[in-house]
């Protein structure tokens, strides 16, 4: 069975948590507690593009003072 996070054929979304960390997430999997959808559903590549454009500093928000 192929890892769903690497399957280019699936529909994805982008999740963000309270620390402003982003996650690529297959749309068919329930969103975990503490995360919210901020982009999608879209193609895997468009979601990755969104993450690359919107998550420049990967440190958790609590460490950046933002």
Short mmCIF file of C-alpha atoms in Angstrom, two decimals:
data_model
loop_
_atom_site.label_atom_id
_atom_site.label_comp_id
_atom_site.label_asym_id
_atom_site.label_seq_id
_atom_site.Cartn_x
_atom_site.Cartn_y
_atom_site.Cartn_z
CA UNK A 1 0.00 0.00 0.00
CA UNK A 2 1.34 3.40 -1.01
CA UNK A 3 1.76 6.13 1.58
CA UNK A 4 -1.25 8.48 1.06
CA UNK A 5 0.91 11.54 1.85
CA UNK A 6 3.01 10.80 -1.24
CA UNK A 7 0.17 9.90 -3.61
CA UNK A 8 0.03 12.57 -6.33
CA UNK A 9 -3.44 11.35 -7.38
CA UNK A 10 -5.17 12.26 -4.10
CA UNK A 11 -6.75 15.54 -3.08
CA UNK A 12 -5.02 17.36 -0.21
CA UNK A 13 -5.45 20.31 2.10
CA UNK A 14 -3.09 22.35 4.23
CA UNK A 15 -3.52 22.37 7.99
CA UNK A 16 -2.12 24.83 10.56
CA UNK A 17 -1.86 24.42 14.32
CA UNK A 18 -1.66 26.99 17.14
CA UNK A 19 2.14 27.13 16.69
CA UNK A 20 1.61 28.19 13.04
CA UNK A 21 3.14 24.91 11.84
CA UNK A 22 1.81 23.70 8.50
CA UNK A 23 0.97 20.18 7.38
CA UNK A 24 0.10 18.64 4.04
CA UNK A 25 -2.95 16.47 4.72
CA UNK A 26 -4.90 14.03 2.55
CA UNK A 27 -8.45 15.38 2.31
CA UNK A 28 -10.06 12.00 3.06
CA UNK A 29 -8.38 11.69 6.49
CA UNK A 30 -10.08 13.36 9.47
CA UNK A 31 -8.38 16.57 10.61
CA UNK A 32 -6.64 15.97 13.93
CA UNK A 33 -7.64 17.94 17.02
CA UNK A 34 -5.67 21.16 17.33
CA UNK A 35 -5.33 21.68 13.57
CA UNK A 36 -7.46 23.68 11.15
CA UNK A 37 -7.75 23.72 7.38
CA UNK A 38 -6.33 26.89 5.79
CA UNK A 39 -6.08 25.83 2.14
CA UNK A 40 -7.66 23.25 -0.10
CA UNK A 41 -8.94 20.83 -1.06
CA UNK A 42 -6.53 21.01 -3.98
CA UNK A 43 -3.84 19.02 -5.74
CA UNK A 44 -0.83 17.89 -3.74
CA UNK A 45 1.44 20.26 -5.66
CA UNK A 46 -0.76 23.32 -5.10
CA UNK A 47 -0.86 22.53 -1.39
CA UNK A 48 2.93 22.19 -1.29
CA UNK A 49 3.23 25.51 -3.13
CA UNK A 50 0.95 27.11 -0.53
CA UNK A 51 3.10 25.75 2.30
CA UNK A 52 6.30 26.96 0.67
CA UNK A 53 4.86 30.44 0.19
CA UNK A 54 3.27 30.79 3.62
CA UNK A 55 5.56 28.95 6.03
CA UNK A 56 8.95 30.60 5.66
CA UNK A 57 10.12 30.20 9.27
CA UNK A 58 9.54 26.61 10.39
CA UNK A 59 10.20 27.34 14.07
CA UNK A 60 7.09 27.06 16.27
CA UNK A 61 5.39 30.39 16.93
CA UNK A 62 6.24 30.14 20.66
CA UNK A 63 9.95 30.23 19.78
CA UNK A 64 9.78 33.15 17.37
CA UNK A 65 8.01 35.64 19.63
CA UNK A 66 5.46 36.37 16.87
#
